[in-house]
């Protein structure tokens, strides 16, 4: 929907971990960007257009600050974004820039200064990714280390039965060294990246039956970020995932959220149930939720679901600037408080499947996570990653 004739750039900019950098801040953007997540932009303000032109001539990197609440004035964390596609347009004398960027690295904000031209520059520290060793590496014989698979290795094809049988034996013997310790094998399996990734994949397959494992990252770090970007959680939970510096701990939190989140409610009235996690499905290559930008420059992270409840429709269906080709959109509001929740998409042709679905904006939703028996307090049950 942004057009096919955008100028594409190759290569990527990676800053050294723990290094301090001065990076321009993208203004007027209420998106909490996750590394690896695609960010589409339509910029009209002269300040933003000038900033993008300057970035194209340099390293194409800007900062997206992470605000845990819409009322926050200062942000402590954020993500660098790198431009990979760019196009300039002029209509009715107004210069417009269309941009596609991708999240790269997490950072912590040290200081923000405003230049004479109004552009803010942030002094940030690039946060490292802590790669934890194997759970039983301390008790394994170094002479047998060559027999162990690399954690990023892909499981064999199910059609190859001999290799599949060997893989099953490897998985069973993986924690045999636990007999030398005071802890049982299942404790170590809770912190094994391969097992955690397999458990998350099973949850993702429930959302999308046609999902292929080959389309998912094999690296635990990239995989954990891909999952974080498609989870329909509010900013308070997402910023907790963004703060975590270990892929294993991030995957454990994501599993906890996926297991315990039962439904999604209206964020404004907090009581009106909109949909359940059983209705979530994927219509995009990026998963059930992706970022889209409308003609006015507002970015919406939109979750696709088959069914939604307690919503009223406003206006007539329109195909103008539709994010999903072949579908017409209608604005949907919460029946209780009238807040904007997203859109209903209906197919314009009879042979399209699904014939209709709902696109819910993440900023308007709140995940409903029931309390555990040993939990006290409402906030404690929601902010699991604390």
XYZ file of C-alpha atoms in Angstrom:
386
model
C 0.000 0.000 0.000
C 3.055 2.298 0.230
C 3.899 1.584 -3.411
C 6.324 -0.748 -5.141
C 8.762 1.811 -6.592
C 10.605 2.681 -3.381
C 14.380 3.094 -3.403
C 15.886 0.181 -1.499
C 19.131 0.179 0.478
C 21.388 -2.753 1.300
C 23.751 -3.482 4.170
C 23.113 -2.704 7.812
C 24.506 -0.527 10.582
C 25.420 -2.299 13.823
C 26.808 -0.339 16.769
C 29.180 -1.907 19.261
C 27.500 -3.237 22.397
C 27.797 -0.977 25.466
C 29.012 1.872 23.238
C 27.528 5.393 23.534
C 26.072 6.952 20.379
C 24.379 10.219 19.415
C 21.288 9.322 17.364
C 18.478 11.615 16.096
C 15.076 10.895 17.620
C 11.996 10.318 15.471
C 9.312 12.721 16.794
C 5.533 12.221 17.007
C 5.671 8.416 16.907
C 3.848 6.419 19.580
C 5.260 3.011 18.649
C 7.325 0.786 20.931
C 9.620 -0.772 18.340
C 11.049 -4.278 18.792
C 14.362 -5.315 17.130
C 13.541 -7.029 13.834
C 10.094 -5.393 13.599
C 9.197 -3.462 10.429
C 8.149 0.178 10.901
C 6.335 1.905 7.973
C 6.166 5.715 8.035
C 4.482 8.518 6.069
C 6.001 11.848 7.082
C 4.666 15.299 6.136
C 6.144 17.766 8.632
C 9.073 19.755 7.144
C 11.188 18.944 10.208
C 10.716 15.198 9.756
C 11.233 15.321 5.970
C 14.506 17.231 6.437
C 15.644 14.762 9.089
C 15.036 11.766 6.806
C 16.907 13.388 3.918
C 19.929 13.901 6.150
C 19.786 10.331 7.446
C 19.756 8.900 3.914
C 23.120 10.604 3.306
C 24.580 9.100 6.507
C 23.976 5.762 8.272
C 20.134 5.758 7.830
C 19.678 5.136 11.577
C 17.334 6.944 13.951
C 16.050 6.332 17.487
C 12.531 5.269 18.457
C 11.887 5.945 22.141
C 9.819 3.519 24.236
C 7.186 5.175 26.427
C 5.456 2.841 28.880
C 2.501 5.235 29.100
C 1.057 7.859 26.769
C 1.487 10.460 29.534
C 5.219 9.820 29.999
C 7.433 12.742 29.025
C 10.740 10.943 29.345
C 11.766 7.550 28.039
C 14.515 5.410 29.542
C 14.755 2.826 26.772
C 14.262 2.518 23.036
C 15.326 0.809 19.815
C 17.432 1.945 16.887
C 15.718 1.784 13.490
C 17.451 1.566 10.122
C 15.850 2.719 6.866
C 15.824 0.075 4.119
C 13.321 1.624 1.663
C 12.619 5.277 0.873
C 10.590 7.436 -1.503
C 9.821 11.156 -1.798
C 6.557 12.502 -3.214
C 5.013 15.921 -3.767
C 1.268 16.476 -3.868
C -0.537 19.833 -3.773
C 2.773 21.457 -2.943
C 3.314 19.306 0.166
C 6.461 17.192 0.303
C 5.898 13.687 1.653
C 8.399 10.995 2.573
C 7.475 7.311 2.689
C 9.848 5.150 4.677
C 10.243 1.500 5.608
C 12.566 0.894 8.546
C 13.459 -2.110 10.692
C 14.308 -2.239 14.393
C 17.948 -3.102 15.085
C 19.330 -2.706 18.641
C 17.985 -1.875 22.095
C 19.424 1.105 23.934
C 19.235 2.988 27.226
C 18.775 6.759 27.108
C 21.380 8.867 28.930
C 20.542 12.346 27.669
C 18.382 14.122 25.082
C 19.239 17.518 23.584
C 17.258 19.684 21.177
C 19.138 21.245 18.263
C 18.511 24.687 16.795
C 16.425 23.134 13.982
C 14.145 21.409 16.525
C 15.509 17.891 15.961
C 16.246 16.046 19.184
C 19.511 14.141 19.544
C 19.695 11.320 22.074
C 22.866 10.116 23.737
C 22.214 6.401 24.140
C 24.054 3.322 25.340
C 23.617 0.247 23.143
C 22.409 -2.621 25.321
C 24.148 -5.997 24.868
C 22.508 -9.361 24.268
C 23.662 -11.766 26.975
C 24.252 -15.206 25.465
C 23.986 -17.750 28.266
C 26.000 -20.981 28.123
C 24.336 -24.380 27.917
C 22.540 -25.321 31.118
C 24.788 -28.319 31.853
C 28.065 -27.064 30.408
C 29.693 -26.998 33.879
C 29.342 -30.770 34.374
C 29.794 -31.980 30.798
C 33.114 -33.476 29.744
C 34.930 -31.219 27.306
C 35.936 -34.291 25.259
C 32.240 -34.905 24.486
C 31.376 -31.305 23.593
C 31.759 -32.072 19.892
C 28.841 -34.503 20.151
C 26.416 -31.793 21.204
C 24.329 -29.887 18.680
C 24.568 -26.116 18.336
C 21.599 -24.328 19.918
C 20.706 -22.632 16.630
C 20.482 -25.930 14.733
C 17.210 -26.716 13.016
C 15.424 -30.017 13.828
C 15.504 -32.502 10.942
C 12.771 -32.900 8.377
C 9.917 -35.102 9.637
C 9.970 -37.063 6.362
C 13.511 -38.303 7.039
C 12.760 -41.062 9.571
C 16.368 -42.232 10.323
C 17.531 -38.715 11.098
C 14.315 -38.016 12.998
C 14.965 -41.081 15.150
C 18.503 -39.930 15.883
C 17.167 -36.464 16.797
C 14.725 -38.020 19.273
C 17.538 -39.982 20.946
C 19.651 -36.827 21.124
C 16.837 -34.927 22.819
C 16.369 -37.719 25.392
C 20.108 -37.926 26.207
C 20.526 -34.163 26.183
C 20.159 -33.827 29.940
C 21.702 -37.148 31.030
C 24.424 -35.185 32.871
C 21.727 -33.907 35.238
C 22.226 -37.182 37.150
C 25.548 -35.767 38.330
C 23.840 -32.770 39.933
C 21.351 -32.238 42.750
C 18.642 -31.041 40.341
C 16.416 -33.207 38.108
C 16.608 -32.952 34.311
C 13.293 -31.105 33.951
C 14.701 -28.114 35.858
C 17.442 -27.669 33.255
C 14.935 -28.074 30.418
C 13.157 -24.914 31.658
C 16.217 -22.899 30.611
C 17.124 -24.686 27.378
C 16.723 -22.457 24.315
C 15.803 -25.313 21.940
C 13.013 -26.595 24.188
C 11.702 -23.086 24.848
C 11.617 -22.326 21.111
C 9.746 -25.579 20.397
C 7.138 -24.759 23.047
C 6.624 -21.272 21.602
C 6.349 -22.700 18.076
C 3.541 -24.993 19.191
C 1.654 -21.936 20.447
C 2.296 -20.090 17.171
C 0.999 -23.059 15.165
C -2.294 -22.740 17.034
C -2.543 -19.178 15.677
C -1.528 -20.133 12.146
C -1.949 -23.722 10.925
C -0.034 -22.921 7.718
C 2.985 -21.515 9.574
C 6.238 -23.125 8.459
C 9.166 -23.388 10.853
C 11.510 -22.418 8.006
C 9.957 -18.930 7.968
C 10.934 -18.374 11.609
C 14.444 -17.351 12.745
C 16.605 -20.260 13.923
C 18.599 -18.013 16.243
C 17.115 -17.783 19.751
C 17.680 -14.005 19.979
C 15.982 -13.175 16.668
C 13.232 -15.703 17.384
C 12.435 -14.165 20.782
C 12.138 -10.711 19.206
C 9.888 -12.023 16.410
C 7.532 -13.455 19.050
C 7.625 -10.267 21.143
C 6.608 -8.202 18.109
C 3.490 -10.299 17.419
C 2.200 -10.641 20.996
C -0.988 -8.592 21.575
C 0.159 -7.050 24.867
C 0.021 -3.491 26.182
C 3.025 -1.164 26.459
C 3.547 -1.918 30.170
C 4.254 -5.571 29.347
C 6.117 -4.885 26.105
C 8.628 -2.575 27.759
C 9.411 -5.327 30.269
C 10.273 -7.639 27.367
C 12.381 -4.870 25.832
C 14.407 -4.485 29.034
C 15.351 -8.172 29.220
C 18.874 -8.750 27.898
C 18.748 -12.550 27.577
C 16.869 -14.461 24.872
C 16.209 -17.389 27.223
C 14.589 -15.236 29.886
C 12.662 -13.348 27.190
C 11.297 -16.623 25.800
C 10.290 -17.749 29.300
C 8.301 -14.537 29.803
C 6.674 -14.853 26.385
C 5.617 -18.428 27.148
C 4.139 -17.286 30.448
C 2.159 -14.584 28.657
C 0.954 -16.926 25.886
C -0.105 -19.591 28.401
C -1.922 -17.261 30.792
C -3.464 -14.641 28.518
C -7.036 -15.767 27.874
C -8.664 -12.785 26.154
C -8.263 -9.146 25.096
C -10.319 -6.302 26.546
C -10.890 -2.642 25.769
C -8.062 -0.660 27.361
C -10.310 2.312 28.126
C -13.088 0.589 30.080
C -10.964 -2.506 30.996
C -14.048 -4.679 31.453
C -15.413 -5.150 27.957
C -14.098 -8.351 26.356
C -13.344 -7.849 22.669
C -11.898 -11.195 21.569
C -10.170 -14.353 22.795
C -6.774 -15.740 21.873
C -8.466 -18.658 20.063
C -9.678 -16.209 17.384
C -6.172 -14.943 16.502
C -4.820 -15.883 13.065
C -2.058 -14.760 10.718
C -2.725 -12.927 7.470
C 0.756 -11.414 7.222
C 4.174 -12.974 6.728
C 5.249 -11.268 9.960
C 2.660 -13.102 12.063
C -0.751 -12.242 13.517
C 0.262 -8.647 14.260
C 2.179 -6.144 12.137
C 2.614 -2.361 11.933
C 0.717 -0.376 9.279
C 0.591 3.372 8.606
C -2.512 5.236 7.412
C -2.552 8.181 4.948
C -2.420 10.651 7.866
C 0.841 9.208 9.180
C -0.549 7.337 12.207
C 1.070 3.939 12.806
C -1.197 1.148 14.036
C 0.069 -2.244 15.166
C -2.862 -4.327 13.980
C -3.840 -7.785 15.234
C -5.960 -9.948 12.914
C -8.754 -12.043 14.479
C -11.634 -14.058 13.015
C -14.288 -12.821 15.448
C -14.723 -9.846 17.772
C -17.445 -8.965 20.280
C -18.946 -5.799 21.754
C -18.002 -3.594 18.792
C -20.088 -1.167 16.750
C -19.326 -0.121 13.176
C -19.119 3.500 12.030
C -19.420 4.607 8.405
C -19.487 2.628 5.189
C -16.945 0.058 3.939
C -14.096 1.623 1.950
C -11.236 0.181 -0.084
C -9.292 3.475 -0.082
C -5.680 2.880 1.080
C -6.639 -0.575 2.409
C -3.770 -2.379 4.139
C -5.111 -5.708 2.884
C -5.667 -5.710 -0.907
C -9.101 -7.009 -1.858
C -10.668 -6.061 1.476
C -12.787 -3.035 2.415
C -12.448 -1.555 5.908
C -15.033 -0.125 8.326
C -14.134 1.688 11.555
C -14.971 -0.308 14.711
C -15.564 1.201 18.164
C -16.084 -0.218 21.646
C -19.803 -0.624 22.304
C -19.403 0.423 25.954
C -17.127 3.496 25.892
C -16.934 4.388 22.175
C -13.130 4.091 21.949
C -11.622 3.317 18.557
C -10.671 -0.388 18.572
C -9.811 -1.059 14.940
C -11.575 -2.061 11.751
C -13.741 -4.748 10.232
C -12.392 -5.990 6.898
C -14.795 -7.540 4.364
C -13.786 -9.233 1.110
C -14.745 -7.469 -2.121
C -14.804 -10.778 -4.041
C -16.707 -13.937 -3.182
C -13.768 -16.309 -3.735
C -11.538 -14.646 -1.106
C -10.838 -16.371 2.204
C -11.561 -15.390 4.878
C -14.641 -13.509 3.723
C -14.345 -11.163 6.714
C -12.095 -10.558 9.704
C -11.240 -7.880 12.261
C -8.090 -5.813 12.616
C -7.634 -4.613 16.210
C -5.104 -1.922 17.082
C -2.743 -2.946 19.891
C -2.792 0.469 21.581
C -6.538 0.068 22.328
C -6.318 -3.435 23.842
C -5.459 -4.801 27.261
C -4.593 -8.493 27.797
C -6.687 -10.253 30.422
C -4.444 -12.490 32.511
C -6.145 -14.284 35.413
C -4.364 -14.234 38.766
C -2.550 -17.261 40.055
C -3.546 -18.721 43.390
C -0.344 -17.478 45.031
C -0.573 -13.927 43.628
C -1.884 -10.916 45.495
C -2.702 -7.624 43.825
C -3.932 -6.729 40.388
C -0.696 -5.217 39.103
C 1.370 -8.229 40.077
C -0.651 -10.555 37.873
C -0.245 -8.389 34.774
C 3.415 -7.404 34.891
C 4.753 -10.945 34.792
C 8.240 -9.982 33.615
C 8.943 -7.906 36.730
